[in-house]
XYZ file of N, CA and C in Angstrom:
756
model
N -13.890 -2.656 -23.493
C -15.202 -2.012 -23.514
C -15.758 -2.054 -24.934
N -17.024 -2.495 -25.064
C -17.670 -2.536 -26.362
C -18.446 -1.256 -26.581
N -18.162 -0.564 -27.701
C -18.814 0.719 -27.955
C -19.232 0.781 -29.423
N -20.195 1.651 -29.710
C -20.687 1.835 -31.068
C -20.769 3.326 -31.370
N -20.278 3.734 -32.554
C -20.315 5.145 -32.935
C -21.599 5.407 -33.724
N -22.416 6.334 -33.242
C -23.681 6.672 -33.896
C -23.750 8.178 -34.072
N -23.727 8.625 -35.367
C -23.768 10.058 -35.678
C -22.652 10.813 -34.948
N -21.448 10.228 -34.941
C -20.295 10.902 -34.353
C -20.212 10.795 -32.846
N -21.181 10.110 -32.214
C -21.186 9.969 -30.765
C -20.891 8.521 -30.409
N -19.916 8.308 -29.497
C -19.576 6.962 -29.072
C -20.545 6.529 -27.976
N -21.251 5.440 -28.232
C -22.242 4.934 -27.296
C -21.739 3.630 -26.688
N -21.695 3.559 -25.377
C -21.276 2.337 -24.699
C -22.429 1.342 -24.714
N -22.187 0.145 -25.275
C -23.240 -0.857 -25.401
C -23.342 -1.743 -24.172
N -22.383 -1.649 -23.261
C -22.413 -2.504 -22.087
C -23.264 -1.879 -20.983
N -23.960 -2.700 -20.215
C -24.768 -2.167 -19.113
C -23.878 -1.670 -17.986
N -24.388 -0.708 -17.222
C -23.668 -0.218 -16.048
C -23.889 -1.186 -14.900
N -22.810 -1.714 -14.376
C -22.891 -2.710 -13.309
C -22.172 -2.185 -12.071
N -22.861 -2.238 -10.940
C -22.265 -1.840 -9.666
C -21.793 -3.080 -8.933
N -20.534 -3.099 -8.541
C -19.984 -4.244 -7.837
C -20.565 -4.289 -6.427
N -21.135 -5.420 -6.016
C -21.725 -5.513 -4.669
C -20.681 -5.310 -3.571
N -21.142 -4.801 -2.430
C -20.239 -4.598 -1.301
C -19.532 -5.900 -0.914
N -20.257 -7.001 -0.985
C -19.683 -8.285 -0.575
C -18.496 -8.672 -1.453
N -18.564 -8.349 -2.751
C -17.461 -8.676 -3.652
C -16.251 -7.783 -3.376
N -16.504 -6.501 -3.105
C -15.412 -5.590 -2.761
C -14.746 -6.053 -1.469
N -15.570 -6.411 -0.493
C -15.026 -6.871 0.789
C -14.195 -8.131 0.611
N -14.678 -9.054 -0.217
C -13.949 -10.310 -0.417
C -12.572 -10.057 -1.024
N -12.508 -9.176 -2.029
C -11.217 -8.871 -2.662
C -10.276 -8.180 -1.684
N -10.807 -7.225 -0.917
C -9.969 -6.511 0.050
C -9.531 -7.430 1.185
N -10.394 -8.352 1.581
C -10.025 -9.295 2.655
C -8.863 -10.171 2.217
N -8.921 -10.638 0.970
C -7.829 -11.462 0.451
C -6.548 -10.637 0.314
N -6.707 -9.352 -0.049
C -5.542 -8.481 -0.176
C -4.887 -8.253 1.182
N -5.711 -7.976 2.201
C -5.184 -7.744 3.547
C -4.475 -8.992 4.074
N -4.977 -10.163 3.691
C -4.351 -11.411 4.120
C -2.959 -11.588 3.522
N -2.652 -10.836 2.464
C -1.306 -10.839 1.890
C -0.474 -9.691 2.454
N -1.109 -8.521 2.600
C -0.381 -7.329 3.046
C 0.204 -7.513 4.448
N -0.584 -8.027 5.381
C -0.101 -8.146 6.753
C 1.115 -9.068 6.882
N 1.122 -10.244 6.254
C 2.349 -11.056 6.292
C 3.532 -10.355 5.636
N 3.275 -9.564 4.576
C 4.353 -8.808 3.945
C 4.963 -7.806 4.927
N 4.109 -7.094 5.643
C 4.593 -6.133 6.626
C 5.343 -6.843 7.754
N 4.854 -8.020 8.110
C 5.512 -8.796 9.162
C 6.911 -9.221 8.717
N 7.036 -9.630 7.448
C 8.337 -10.023 6.915
C 9.304 -8.845 6.956
N 8.825 -7.664 6.545
C 9.680 -6.479 6.563
C 10.139 -6.161 7.981
N 9.265 -6.372 8.947
C 9.579 -6.059 10.331
C 10.531 -7.086 10.939
N 10.245 -8.376 10.711
C 10.946 -9.427 11.435
C 12.230 -9.915 10.769
N 12.301 -9.797 9.441
C 13.455 -10.380 8.748
C 14.758 -9.712 9.173
N 15.663 -10.516 9.724
C 16.969 -10.028 10.166
C 17.917 -11.224 10.272
N 18.194 -11.886 9.130
C 18.963 -13.137 9.164
C 20.363 -12.989 9.756
N 20.977 -11.825 9.633
C 22.335 -11.619 10.145
C 22.339 -10.927 11.503
N 21.159 -10.727 12.063
C 21.014 -10.096 13.388
C 21.733 -8.743 13.452
N 21.449 -7.912 12.456
C 22.094 -6.604 12.384
C 21.227 -5.482 12.956
N 19.911 -5.687 12.951
C 19.020 -4.601 13.337
C 19.254 -4.136 14.772
N 19.512 -5.094 15.667
C 19.629 -4.746 17.081
C 21.061 -4.989 17.594
N 21.994 -4.935 16.661
C 23.384 -5.153 17.018
C 23.944 -3.936 17.760
N 24.686 -4.201 18.824
C 25.347 -3.141 19.590
C 26.850 -3.357 19.493
N 27.602 -2.417 18.934
C 29.059 -2.573 18.824
C 29.698 -2.774 20.199
N 30.636 -3.704 20.253
C 31.338 -3.995 21.505
C 32.824 -3.704 21.342
N 33.499 -3.499 22.471
C 34.921 -3.167 22.443
C 35.762 -4.275 21.826
N 35.288 -5.516 21.945
C 36.074 -6.631 21.430
C 35.897 -6.876 19.948
N 35.062 -6.088 19.274
C 34.812 -6.281 17.847
C 35.921 -5.599 17.047
N 37.002 -6.344 16.800
C 38.138 -5.749 16.097
C 38.321 -6.294 14.689
N 37.634 -7.387 14.358
C 37.830 -8.006 13.060
C 37.148 -7.236 11.943
N 37.516 -7.603 10.696
C 36.926 -6.950 9.518
C 35.429 -7.230 9.441
N 35.052 -8.491 9.711
C 33.636 -8.859 9.636
C 32.824 -8.110 10.694
N 33.418 -7.967 11.890
C 32.723 -7.220 12.944
C 32.533 -5.762 12.541
N 33.556 -5.189 11.931
C 33.475 -3.787 11.505
C 32.415 -3.613 10.423
N 32.335 -4.572 9.476
C 31.328 -4.515 8.425
C 29.928 -4.646 9.011
N 29.781 -5.583 9.960
C 28.478 -5.778 10.592
C 28.043 -4.518 11.334
N 28.999 -3.904 12.055
C 28.676 -2.663 12.762
C 28.258 -1.568 11.776
N 28.918 -1.522 10.625
C 28.589 -0.509 9.620
C 27.202 -0.688 9.047
N 26.870 -1.937 8.685
C 25.535 -2.206 8.144
C 24.461 -1.953 9.200
N 24.756 -2.298 10.439
C 23.802 -2.049 11.522
C 23.557 -0.555 11.692
N 24.615 0.230 11.575
C 24.470 1.689 11.696
C 23.610 2.248 10.571
N 23.767 1.690 9.365
C 22.968 2.150 8.219
C 21.490 1.857 8.451
N 21.190 0.629 8.916
C 19.797 0.255 9.172
C 19.184 1.143 10.244
N 19.950 1.444 11.279
C 19.435 2.294 12.353
C 19.299 3.741 11.905
N 20.221 4.188 11.047
C 20.123 5.557 10.536
C 18.876 5.733 9.681
N 18.453 4.635 9.028
C 17.249 4.680 8.192
C 15.991 4.381 8.996
N 16.142 4.139 10.312
C 14.997 3.854 11.192
C 14.179 2.667 10.693
N 14.847 1.632 10.201
C 14.150 0.456 9.681
C 13.382 -0.228 10.811
N 12.136 -0.667 10.567
C 11.364 -1.357 11.607
C 12.136 -2.529 12.207
N 12.111 -2.624 13.537
C 12.797 -3.690 14.230
C 14.151 -3.289 14.770
N 14.653 -2.126 14.353
C 15.949 -1.668 14.852
C 15.785 -0.965 16.196
N 16.927 -0.732 16.847
C 16.905 0.012 18.106
C 16.417 1.439 17.883
N 16.774 2.011 16.724
C 16.322 3.371 16.407
C 14.801 3.412 16.266
N 14.229 2.342 15.706
C 12.764 2.278 15.545
C 12.066 2.319 16.895
N 12.668 1.679 17.896
C 12.072 1.652 19.234
C 11.907 3.059 19.800
N 12.763 3.971 19.369
C 12.737 5.331 19.930
C 11.746 6.247 19.222
N 11.164 5.787 18.110
C 10.218 6.621 17.365
C 8.838 6.575 18.001
N 8.152 7.724 18.003
C 6.765 7.706 18.469
C 5.846 7.279 17.326
N 4.563 7.181 17.615
C 3.615 6.664 16.627
C 3.572 7.515 15.366
N 3.535 8.835 15.526
C 3.483 9.714 14.360
C 4.725 9.552 13.488
N 5.884 9.412 14.127
C 7.125 9.245 13.372
C 7.130 7.916 12.620
N 6.587 6.882 13.233
C 6.539 5.577 12.565
C 5.598 5.619 11.356
N 4.462 6.281 11.531
C 3.532 6.417 10.407
C 4.194 7.219 9.288
N 4.889 8.278 9.670
C 5.601 9.074 8.683
C 6.652 8.267 7.948
N 7.274 7.315 8.631
C 8.288 6.456 7.992
C 7.658 5.627 6.892
N 6.506 5.029 7.186
C 5.855 4.188 6.177
C 5.481 4.994 4.941
N 5.011 6.216 5.150
C 4.633 7.064 4.017
C 5.873 7.536 3.259
N 6.869 8.003 4.003
C 8.035 8.627 3.371
C 9.009 7.622 2.766
N 9.116 6.435 3.351
C 10.100 5.468 2.859
C 9.454 4.426 1.942
N 8.586 3.606 2.498
C 7.950 2.547 1.705
C 7.005 3.142 0.673
N 6.178 4.099 1.107
C 5.236 4.714 0.175
C 5.934 5.437 -0.955
N 7.009 6.160 -0.637
C 7.740 6.896 -1.671
C 8.363 5.944 -2.683
N 8.864 4.810 -2.203
C 9.461 3.824 -3.113
C 8.402 3.230 -4.040
N 7.254 2.877 -3.472
C 6.168 2.330 -4.291
C 5.682 3.336 -5.322
N 5.712 4.621 -4.954
C 5.203 5.663 -5.833
C 6.026 5.782 -7.114
N 7.295 5.378 -7.066
C 8.121 5.385 -8.276
C 7.478 4.513 -9.347
N 7.028 3.311 -8.944
C 6.378 2.410 -9.894
C 5.038 2.966 -10.352
N 4.305 3.592 -9.421
C 3.000 4.148 -9.769
C 3.140 5.269 -10.794
N 4.183 6.091 -10.623
C 4.352 7.269 -11.479
C 5.028 6.955 -12.800
N 5.624 5.778 -12.950
C 6.411 5.479 -14.146
C 5.662 5.690 -15.455
N 4.357 5.293 -15.567
C 3.656 5.557 -16.834
C 3.644 7.024 -17.225
N 3.905 7.939 -16.270
C 3.935 9.361 -16.586
C 5.030 9.730 -17.568
N 6.033 8.861 -17.748
C 7.077 9.114 -18.731
C 6.475 9.235 -20.126
N 5.365 8.545 -20.344
C 4.713 8.545 -21.651
C 3.721 9.684 -21.813
N 3.593 10.524 -20.793
C 2.685 11.655 -20.886
C 1.233 11.219 -20.928
N 0.443 11.858 -21.803
C -0.992 11.573 -21.885
C -1.250 10.109 -22.206
N -0.378 9.501 -23.032
C -0.558 8.089 -23.381
C -0.447 7.218 -22.138
N 0.498 7.563 -21.261
C 0.672 6.787 -20.045
C -0.539 6.833 -19.141
N -1.226 7.975 -19.113
C -2.395 8.109 -18.250
C -3.554 7.259 -18.744
N -3.497 6.804 -19.977
C -4.554 5.953 -20.505
C -4.331 4.489 -20.167
N -3.164 4.175 -19.591
C -2.882 2.800 -19.209
C -3.602 2.476 -17.900
N -4.311 1.353 -17.828
C -5.057 1.013 -16.613
C -4.160 0.643 -15.439
N -2.879 0.421 -15.689
C -1.990 -0.056 -14.631
C -1.752 0.987 -13.557
N -1.875 2.289 -13.879
C -1.527 3.334 -12.913
C -2.458 3.323 -11.705
N -3.758 3.246 -11.932
C -4.691 3.191 -10.809
C -4.498 1.912 -10.008
N -4.198 0.813 -10.693
C -4.005 -0.466 -10.002
C -2.805 -0.397 -9.067
N -1.679 0.114 -9.566
C -0.484 0.221 -8.740
C -0.668 1.258 -7.624
N -1.351 2.368 -7.944
C -1.605 3.386 -6.932
C -2.482 2.857 -5.815
N -3.505 2.113 -6.174
C -4.407 1.523 -5.188
C -3.636 0.545 -4.303
N -2.796 -0.276 -4.925
C -2.014 -1.265 -4.175
C -1.076 -0.584 -3.194
N -0.377 0.456 -3.654
C 0.558 1.182 -2.793
C -0.159 1.800 -1.603
N -1.298 2.425 -1.850
C -2.045 3.063 -0.768
C -2.592 2.020 0.208
N -3.004 0.856 -0.298
C -3.518 -0.194 0.584
C -2.432 -0.706 1.521
N -1.215 -0.890 0.995
C -0.109 -1.372 1.826
C 0.209 -0.366 2.934
N 0.326 0.907 2.583
C 0.672 1.921 3.571
C -0.459 2.090 4.594
N -1.701 2.027 4.151
C -2.825 2.170 5.077
C -2.855 1.031 6.094
N -2.553 -0.178 5.665
C -2.504 -1.307 6.608
C -1.363 -1.120 7.603
N -0.241 -0.576 7.131
C 0.874 -0.296 8.035
C 0.476 0.764 9.060
N -0.235 1.793 8.605
C -0.715 2.843 9.506
C -1.649 2.246 10.555
N -2.558 1.372 10.116
C -3.501 0.743 11.046
C -2.762 -0.059 12.115
N -1.747 -0.802 11.701
C -0.982 -1.597 12.666
C -0.274 -0.712 13.684
N 0.269 0.406 13.225
C 0.963 1.307 14.143
C -0.005 1.919 15.153
N -1.279 2.035 14.771
C -2.287 2.605 15.663
C -3.011 1.528 16.472
N -2.511 0.300 16.390
C -3.069 -0.778 17.193
C -4.242 -1.505 16.581
N -4.582 -1.205 15.329
C -5.693 -1.884 14.658
C -5.126 -3.061 13.875
N -5.179 -4.244 14.470
C -4.630 -5.441 13.842
C -5.699 -6.407 13.357
N -6.956 -6.156 13.724
C -8.039 -7.023 13.259
C -8.231 -6.817 11.752
N -8.136 -7.891 10.985
C -8.180 -7.764 9.528
C -9.522 -7.252 9.025
N -10.597 -7.585 9.738
C -11.908 -7.107 9.295
C -11.995 -5.591 9.425
N -11.431 -5.042 10.494
C -11.410 -3.587 10.655
C -10.517 -2.947 9.589
N -9.410 -3.586 9.267
C -8.530 -3.048 8.228
C -9.235 -3.038 6.872
N -9.996 -4.085 6.590
C -10.750 -4.151 5.337
C -11.768 -3.023 5.272
N -12.457 -2.773 6.377
C -13.450 -1.693 6.412
C -12.796 -0.338 6.215
N -11.597 -0.160 6.792
C -10.881 1.097 6.612
C -10.501 1.291 5.144
N -9.954 0.247 4.510
C -9.579 0.337 3.098
C -10.792 0.640 2.233
N -11.905 -0.012 2.527
C -13.112 0.192 1.736
C -13.599 1.634 1.843
N -13.540 2.207 3.046
C -14.020 3.574 3.250
C -13.084 4.592 2.618
N -11.779 4.439 2.848
C -10.809 5.431 2.390
C -10.554 5.327 0.889
N -10.434 4.116 0.367
C -10.050 3.926 -1.024
C -11.224 3.722 -1.978
N -12.348 3.204 -1.456
C -13.482 2.904 -2.333
C -14.736 3.686 -1.979
N -14.677 4.480 -0.905
C -15.834 5.246 -0.445
C -17.025 4.323 -0.208
N -16.752 3.207 0.438
C -17.804 2.241 0.755
C -17.821 1.965 2.253
N -19.030 1.895 2.820
C -19.203 1.579 4.233
C -19.565 0.104 4.350
N -18.605 -0.700 4.785
C -18.837 -2.147 4.892
C -19.260 -2.568 6.291
N -19.450 -1.582 7.194
C -19.861 -1.937 8.550
C -21.291 -2.474 8.571
N -22.023 -2.259 7.480
C -23.414 -2.718 7.436
C -23.508 -4.197 7.131
N -22.399 -4.817 6.719
C -22.415 -6.239 6.384
C -22.332 -7.055 7.666
N -23.273 -7.988 7.831
C -23.311 -8.848 9.015
C -22.629 -10.174 8.677
N -21.570 -10.488 9.423
C -20.829 -11.720 9.154
C -21.213 -12.858 10.084
N -22.024 -12.577 11.055
C -22.391 -13.638 11.991
C -21.174 -14.134 12.748
N -20.985 -15.443 12.740
C -19.859 -16.066 13.448
C -18.841 -16.639 12.476
N -18.684 -15.997 11.326
C -17.713 -16.480 10.341
C -16.310 -16.466 10.932
N -15.545 -17.497 10.613
C -14.157 -17.562 11.061
C -13.254 -16.929 10.024
N -12.234 -16.197 10.489
C -11.270 -15.597 9.572
C -10.323 -16.666 9.040
N -9.962 -16.544 7.773
C -9.055 -17.498 7.162
C -7.624 -17.169 7.553
N -6.856 -18.197 7.905
C -5.465 -17.980 8.292
C -4.671 -17.471 7.098
N -3.808 -16.468 7.296
C -3.031 -15.927 6.189
C -1.991 -16.915 5.684
N -1.635 -16.785 4.413
C -0.610 -17.638 3.827
C 0.764 -17.242 4.368
N 1.629 -18.238 4.465
C 3.011 -17.982 4.880
C 3.803 -17.444 3.698
N 4.487 -16.337 3.886
C 5.283 -15.735 2.821
C 6.763 -16.002 3.082
N 7.460 -16.628 2.130
C 8.898 -16.876 2.318
C 9.654 -15.571 2.532
N 10.597 -15.591 3.454
C 11.356 -14.374 3.763
C 12.534 -14.229 2.803
N 12.220 -14.161 1.535
C 13.235 -13.979 0.493
C 12.725 -12.915 -0.476
N 13.615 -12.244 -1.213
C 13.164 -11.254 -2.205
C 12.172 -11.845 -3.197
N 12.400 -13.093 -3.632
C 11.494 -13.729 -4.587
C 10.133 -13.988 -3.951
N 10.139 -14.424 -2.680
C 8.872 -14.677 -1.996
C 8.061 -13.402 -1.839
N 8.715 -12.303 -1.500
C 8.031 -11.012 -1.369
C 7.512 -10.542 -2.712
N 8.320 -10.705 -3.779
C 7.907 -10.279 -5.117
C 6.680 -11.057 -5.576
N 6.664 -12.353 -5.324
C 5.503 -13.174 -5.714
C 4.256 -12.757 -4.948
N 4.410 -12.453 -3.656
C 3.264 -12.025 -2.857
C 2.719 -10.695 -3.364
N 3.614 -9.766 -3.716
C 3.180 -8.481 -4.251
C 2.455 -8.659 -5.577
N 2.960 -9.546 -6.423
C 2.317 -9.790 -7.717
C 0.917 -10.380 -7.527
N 0.783 -11.284 -6.560
C -0.532 -11.855 -6.263
C -1.469 -10.786 -5.728
N -0.926 -9.888 -4.902
C -1.728 -8.795 -4.345
C -2.269 -7.905 -5.455
N -1.417 -7.550 -6.414
C -1.855 -6.716 -7.543
C -2.975 -7.407 -8.308
N -2.838 -8.720 -8.528
C -3.875 -9.457 -9.250
C -5.200 -9.483 -8.513
N -5.150 -9.625 -7.184
C -6.378 -9.649 -6.395
C -7.097 -8.305 -6.448
N -6.328 -7.223 -6.312
C -6.956 -5.902 -6.332
C -7.484 -5.555 -7.714
N -6.882 -6.102 -8.737
C -7.371 -5.860 -10.092
C -8.772 -6.440 -10.272
N -9.126 -7.420 -9.428
C -10.425 -8.079 -9.562
C -11.592 -7.149 -9.239
N -11.346 -6.056 -8.498
C -12.460 -5.176 -8.142
C -12.595 -4.005 -9.109
N -11.857 -4.071 -10.215
C -12.085 -3.209 -11.366
C -12.289 -1.741 -11.106
N -13.512 -1.256 -11.338
C -13.818 0.175 -11.285
C -13.569 0.796 -9.915
N -13.518 -0.021 -8.866
C -13.282 0.515 -7.526
C -11.902 1.162 -7.421
N -10.973 0.715 -8.261
C -9.608 1.234 -8.195
C -9.561 2.737 -8.458
N -10.465 3.211 -9.318
C -10.443 4.623 -9.710
C -10.981 5.535 -8.614
N -11.522 4.978 -7.529
C -12.077 5.798 -6.457
C -11.032 6.210 -5.428
N -9.827 5.660 -5.513
C -8.781 5.959 -4.542
C -8.433 7.453 -4.581
N -7.790 7.985 -3.544
C -7.301 9.374 -3.610
C -6.336 9.560 -4.777
N -6.561 10.598 -5.578
C -5.750 10.852 -6.767
C -4.929 12.133 -6.608
N -3.921 12.304 -7.473
C -3.162 13.560 -7.460
C -4.084 14.747 -7.693
N -3.727 15.892 -7.154
C -4.530 17.095 -7.356
C -4.413 17.582 -8.799
N -5.350 18.444 -9.185
C -5.489 18.857 -10.587
C -4.193 19.350 -11.244
N -3.414 20.261 -10.615
C -2.196 20.745 -11.297
C -1.244 19.615 -11.672
N -1.087 18.635 -10.787
C -0.193 17.515 -11.075
C -0.774 16.622 -12.171
N -2.093 16.483 -12.192
C -2.709 15.666 -13.245
C -2.473 16.284 -14.615
N -2.610 17.610 -14.700
C -2.407 18.281 -15.983
C -0.952 18.205 -16.427
N -0.019 18.433 -15.486
C 1.397 18.381 -15.833
C 1.831 16.972 -16.216
N 1.166 15.959 -15.650
C 1.545 14.584 -15.963
C 1.189 14.194 -17.385
N 0.406 15.033 -18.070
C 0.056 14.758 -19.467
C 1.225 15.038 -20.404
N 2.226 15.775 -19.929
C 3.379 16.119 -20.760
C 4.362 14.957 -20.785
N 4.960 14.679 -21.946
C 5.957 13.599 -22.027
C 7.155 13.909 -21.139
N 7.820 12.865 -20.660
C 9.050 12.949 -19.876
C 8.822 13.621 -18.518
N 8.580 14.931 -18.480
C 8.394 15.620 -17.196
C 7.118 15.142 -16.518
N 6.251 14.468 -17.276
C 5.023 13.943 -16.689
C 5.303 12.950 -15.579
N 6.427 12.236 -15.668
C 6.764 11.260 -14.633
C 7.047 11.950 -13.305
N 7.738 13.101 -13.359
C 8.042 13.839 -12.130
C 6.753 14.389 -11.516
N 5.906 14.967 -12.364
C 4.639 15.507 -11.875
C 3.765 14.386 -11.315
N 3.777 13.238 -12.010
C 2.974 12.104 -11.548
C 3.473 11.614 -10.196
N 4.808 11.583 -10.026
C 5.374 11.127 -8.751
C 4.949 12.052 -7.612
N 5.116 13.348 -7.797
C 4.755 14.300 -6.752
C 3.261 14.238 -6.441
N 2.455 14.115 -7.501
C 1.014 14.037 -7.304
C 0.602 12.771 -6.579
N 1.199 11.625 -6.973
C 0.861 10.356 -6.343
C 1.337 10.315 -4.891
N 2.505 10.923 -4.622
C 3.007 10.945 -3.249
C 2.070 11.774 -2.371
N 1.583 12.886 -2.907
C 0.624 13.691 -2.161
C -0.669 12.935 -1.911
N -1.133 12.186 -2.917
C -2.358 11.389 -2.762
C -2.159 10.313 -1.708
N -0.978 9.708 -1.696
C -0.677 8.684 -0.699
C -0.697 9.274 0.707
N -0.120 10.449 0.874
C -0.113 11.110 2.182
C -1.538 11.411 2.648
N -2.396 11.865 1.717
C -3.790 12.156 2.084
C -4.518 10.871 2.460
N -4.214 9.788 1.771
C -4.847 8.506 2.086
C -4.449 8.047 3.485
N -3.147 8.201 3.821
C -2.688 7.800 5.152
C -3.375 8.620 6.238
N -3.522 9.933 6.021
C -4.200 10.786 7.000
C -5.677 10.423 7.122
N -6.286 10.063 5.980
C -7.692 9.657 6.010
C -7.854 8.358 6.796
N -6.876 7.466 6.662
C -6.912 6.232 7.433
C -6.799 6.498 8.923
N -5.925 7.419 9.312
C -5.791 7.796 10.716
C -7.096 8.377 11.248
N -7.739 9.250 10.454
C -9.016 9.848 10.899
C -10.077 8.769 11.074
N -10.112 7.809 10.157
C -11.116 6.736 10.238
C -10.934 5.956 11.526
N -9.685 5.645 11.862
C -9.402 4.886 13.081
C -9.724 5.737 14.321
N -9.354 7.015 14.304
C -9.624 7.894 15.450
C -11.124 8.023 15.719
N -11.896 8.082 14.655
C -13.352 8.233 14.805
C -14.001 6.985 15.395
N -13.338 5.843 15.197
C -13.869 4.601 15.750
C -13.443 4.395 17.193
């Protein structure tokens, strides 16, 4: 940002620019095209066929016992695609995405809080928070049966950017086929990194996402303990974003 100090007052020399709805939609559309394959990979990946494994009486070997153990762990965690996941209702599945995936992402979002007030001045926090909320919101939409990417983009725009994109007329535009994401840790990491870069393109829109409530924001200014306050605040913001996404879908 270019600024000039005049009589002790900092004056911003740059003009105020509002990002057009079409540009916000384009960035979110590209983001959704990455998020959905990522969610699909998390759901479908099961190279050792452990998710739906059922222990049998003839499984006496060490490898069979290990496989049964890992399968039990996956089912105990209600991982998508497991037999335990099949028994969860919609609310429980949505809660899983918020409590498990969202909570894990929030660790990265809250990390700058270790630096206290200095950390809050880093632009990365809103970017990571926006990305985390976008991933969980798309997962919520899928659990509620909303798989059309254009509807998911409109939901993200309304909940995270306070923008109504339903006014945009697309005519008979064809949706672009999503990229194939390799089912490996490196492939997922690269897709996430690309997603962060795409969302960074919409700049000021990132700051419109649901934020931690005031007490957590103030506590996050403190060094060291700021990370804990930031985590709790960001997790609460993520939960509110997920509920807002559910309301948006219910209203439609």
